[in-house]
PDB file of N, CA and C in Angstrom:
ATOM      1  N   UNK G 275      23.525 100.670 -37.879  1.00  0.00           N
ATOM      2  CA  UNK G 275      22.479 101.301 -37.060  1.00  0.00           C
ATOM      3  C   UNK G 275      21.726 100.232 -36.289  1.00  0.00           C
ATOM      4  N   UNK G 276      21.581 100.409 -34.997  1.00  0.00           N
ATOM      5  CA  UNK G 276      20.929  99.399 -34.167  1.00  0.00           C
ATOM      6  C   UNK G 276      19.449  99.259 -34.508  1.00  0.00           C
ATOM      7  N   UNK G 277      18.884 100.248 -35.174  1.00  0.00           N
ATOM      8  CA  UNK G 277      17.460 100.188 -35.525  1.00  0.00           C
ATOM      9  C   UNK G 277      17.181  99.050 -36.495  1.00  0.00           C
ATOM     10  N   UNK G 278      18.173  98.738 -37.336  1.00  0.00           N
ATOM     11  CA  UNK G 278      18.016  97.635 -38.281  1.00  0.00           C
ATOM     12  C   UNK G 278      17.834  96.331 -37.517  1.00  0.00           C
ATOM     13  N   UNK G 279      18.703  96.114 -36.539  1.00  0.00           N
ATOM     14  CA  UNK G 279      18.592  94.917 -35.693  1.00  0.00           C
ATOM     15  C   UNK G 279      17.263  94.949 -34.940  1.00  0.00           C
ATOM     16  N   UNK G 280      16.930  96.138 -34.445  1.00  0.00           N
ATOM     17  CA  UNK G 280      15.721  96.310 -33.641  1.00  0.00           C
ATOM     18  C   UNK G 280      14.476  95.935 -34.439  1.00  0.00           C
ATOM     19  N   UNK G 281      14.432  96.351 -35.695  1.00  0.00           N
ATOM     20  CA  UNK G 281      13.283  96.046 -36.549  1.00  0.00           C
ATOM     21  C   UNK G 281      13.215  94.556 -36.848  1.00  0.00           C
ATOM     22  N   UNK G 282      14.376  93.933 -37.066  1.00  0.00           N
ATOM     23  CA  UNK G 282      14.415  92.497 -37.337  1.00  0.00           C
ATOM     24  C   UNK G 282      13.999  91.718 -36.095  1.00  0.00           C
ATOM     25  N   UNK G 283      14.360  92.225 -34.933  1.00  0.00           N
ATOM     26  CA  UNK G 283      14.038  91.549 -33.683  1.00  0.00           C
ATOM     27  C   UNK G 283      12.528  91.464 -33.471  1.00  0.00           C
ATOM     28  N   UNK G 284      11.810  92.463 -33.946  1.00  0.00           N
ATOM     29  CA  UNK G 284      10.366  92.511 -33.739  1.00  0.00           C
ATOM     30  C   UNK G 284       9.657  91.402 -34.509  1.00  0.00           C
ATOM     31  N   UNK G 285      10.335  90.831 -35.503  1.00  0.00           N
ATOM     32  CA  UNK G 285       9.714  89.796 -36.326  1.00  0.00           C
ATOM     33  C   UNK G 285       9.925  88.405 -35.741  1.00  0.00           C
ATOM     34  N   UNK G 286      10.659  88.337 -34.627  1.00  0.00           N
ATOM     35  CA  UNK G 286      10.936  87.044 -34.006  1.00  0.00           C
ATOM     36  C   UNK G 286      10.356  87.006 -32.595  1.00  0.00           C
ATOM     37  N   UNK G 287       9.469  86.037 -32.328  1.00  0.00           N
ATOM     38  CA  UNK G 287       8.765  85.919 -31.040  1.00  0.00           C
ATOM     39  C   UNK G 287       9.690  86.029 -29.834  1.00  0.00           C
ATOM     40  N   UNK G 288      10.757  85.240 -29.815  1.00  0.00           N
ATOM     41  CA  UNK G 288      11.668  85.237 -28.669  1.00  0.00           C
ATOM     42  C   UNK G 288      12.313  86.607 -28.483  1.00  0.00           C
ATOM     43  N   UNK G 289      12.779  87.186 -29.579  1.00  0.00           N
ATOM     44  CA  UNK G 289      13.415  88.494 -29.502  1.00  0.00           C
ATOM     45  C   UNK G 289      12.380  89.588 -29.281  1.00  0.00           C
ATOM     46  N   UNK G 290      11.142  89.312 -29.657  1.00  0.00           N
ATOM     47  CA  UNK G 290      10.075  90.275 -29.423  1.00  0.00           C
ATOM     48  C   UNK G 290       9.881  90.458 -27.923  1.00  0.00           C
ATOM     49  N   UNK G 291       9.991  89.345 -27.191  1.00  0.00           N
ATOM     50  CA  UNK G 291       9.886  89.403 -25.738  1.00  0.00           C
ATOM     51  C   UNK G 291      11.056  90.202 -25.173  1.00  0.00           C
ATOM     52  N   UNK G 292      12.229  89.988 -25.773  1.00  0.00           N
ATOM     53  CA  UNK G 292      13.413  90.724 -25.340  1.00  0.00           C
ATOM     54  C   UNK G 292      13.236  92.210 -25.616  1.00  0.00           C
ATOM     55  N   UNK G 293      12.627  92.521 -26.761  1.00  0.00           N
ATOM     56  CA  UNK G 293      12.366  93.907 -27.130  1.00  0.00           C
ATOM     57  C   UNK G 293      11.465  94.571 -26.084  1.00  0.00           C
ATOM     58  N   UNK G 294      10.450  93.826 -25.646  1.00  0.00           N
ATOM     59  CA  UNK G 294       9.536  94.347 -24.641  1.00  0.00           C
ATOM     60  C   UNK G 294      10.280  94.600 -23.332  1.00  0.00           C
ATOM     61  N   UNK G 295      11.194  93.682 -23.005  1.00  0.00           N
ATOM     62  CA  UNK G 295      11.997  93.832 -21.794  1.00  0.00           C
ATOM     63  C   UNK G 295      12.875  95.076 -21.888  1.00  0.00           C
ATOM     64  N   UNK G 296      13.538  95.237 -23.038  1.00  0.00           N
ATOM     65  CA  UNK G 296      14.401  96.396 -23.248  1.00  0.00           C
ATOM     66  C   UNK G 296      13.595  97.684 -23.180  1.00  0.00           C
ATOM     67  N   UNK G 297      12.379  97.640 -23.723  1.00  0.00           N
ATOM     68  CA  UNK G 297      11.521  98.825 -23.708  1.00  0.00           C
ATOM     69  C   UNK G 297      11.178  99.203 -22.269  1.00  0.00           C
ATOM     70  N   UNK G 298      10.860  98.200 -21.462  1.00  0.00           N
ATOM     71  CA  UNK G 298      10.521  98.452 -20.061  1.00  0.00           C
ATOM     72  C   UNK G 298      11.726  99.017 -19.313  1.00  0.00           C
ATOM     73  N   UNK G 299      12.896  98.442 -19.580  1.00  0.00           N
ATOM     74  CA  UNK G 299      14.111  98.922 -18.930  1.00  0.00           C
ATOM     75  C   UNK G 299      14.409 100.359 -19.353  1.00  0.00           C
ATOM     76  N   UNK G 300      14.160 100.667 -20.617  1.00  0.00           N
ATOM     77  CA  UNK G 300      14.405 102.022 -21.114  1.00  0.00           C
ATOM     78  C   UNK G 300      13.483 103.010 -20.410  1.00  0.00           C
ATOM     79  N   UNK G 301      12.262 102.595 -20.174  1.00  0.00           N
ATOM     80  CA  UNK G 301      11.291 103.457 -19.499  1.00  0.00           C
ATOM     81  C   UNK G 301      11.753 103.746 -18.073  1.00  0.00           C
ATOM     82  N   UNK G 302      12.507 102.814 -17.525  1.00  0.00           N
ATOM     83  CA  UNK G 302      13.040 102.996 -16.172  1.00  0.00           C
ATOM     84  C   UNK G 302      14.398 103.691 -16.220  1.00  0.00           C
ATOM     85  N   UNK G 303      14.797 104.059 -17.443  1.00  0.00           N
ATOM     86  CA  UNK G 303      16.062 104.774 -17.662  1.00  0.00           C
ATOM     87  C   UNK G 303      17.274 103.983 -17.189  1.00  0.00           C
ATOM     88  N   UNK G 304      17.161 102.647 -17.240  1.00  0.00           N
ATOM     89  CA  UNK G 304      18.288 101.795 -16.850  1.00  0.00           C
ATOM     90  C   UNK G 304      19.241 101.658 -18.031  1.00  0.00           C
ATOM     91  N   UNK G 305      18.666 101.564 -19.228  1.00  0.00           N
ATOM     92  CA  UNK G 305      19.489 101.490 -20.428  1.00  0.00           C
ATOM     93  C   UNK G 305      18.698 102.015 -21.609  1.00  0.00           C
ATOM     94  N   UNK G 306      19.405 102.358 -22.671  1.00  0.00           N
ATOM     95  CA  UNK G 306      18.756 102.902 -23.862  1.00  0.00           C
ATOM     96  C   UNK G 306      18.601 101.835 -24.930  1.00  0.00           C
ATOM     97  N   UNK G 307      17.587 101.924 -25.782  1.00  0.00           N
ATOM     98  CA  UNK G 307      17.375 100.966 -26.872  1.00  0.00           C
ATOM     99  C   UNK G 307      18.615 100.851 -27.747  1.00  0.00           C
ATOM    100  N   UNK G 308      19.054  99.621 -28.001  1.00  0.00           N
ATOM    101  CA  UNK G 308      20.215  99.434 -28.865  1.00  0.00           C
ATOM    102  C   UNK G 308      21.533  99.539 -28.119  1.00  0.00           C
ATOM    103  N   UNK G 309      21.467  99.853 -26.844  1.00  0.00           N
ATOM    104  CA  UNK G 309      22.697 100.022 -26.071  1.00  0.00           C
ATOM    105  C   UNK G 309      23.447  98.695 -25.971  1.00  0.00           C
ATOM    106  N   UNK G 310      22.696  97.618 -25.714  1.00  0.00           N
ATOM    107  CA  UNK G 310      23.319  96.304 -25.590  1.00  0.00           C
ATOM    108  C   UNK G 310      23.603  95.699 -26.947  1.00  0.00           C
ATOM    109  N   UNK G 311      22.764  96.038 -27.924  1.00  0.00           N
ATOM    110  CA  UNK G 311      22.902  95.441 -29.252  1.00  0.00           C
ATOM    111  C   UNK G 311      23.152  96.532 -30.278  1.00  0.00           C
ATOM    112  N   UNK G 312      24.288  97.153 -30.185  1.00  0.00           N
ATOM    113  CA  UNK G 312      24.590  98.253 -31.095  1.00  0.00           C
ATOM    114  C   UNK G 312      25.329  97.751 -32.322  1.00  0.00           C
TER     115      UNK G 312
END
């Protein structure tokens, strides 16, 4: 489940920034959370 990776990513500063980027892209409907990191 990509949520496991997603939760772990939130604990890392660099990946946290990536998470924010993915969230913004998802809001623009460009891609879905976990799509790249499934």
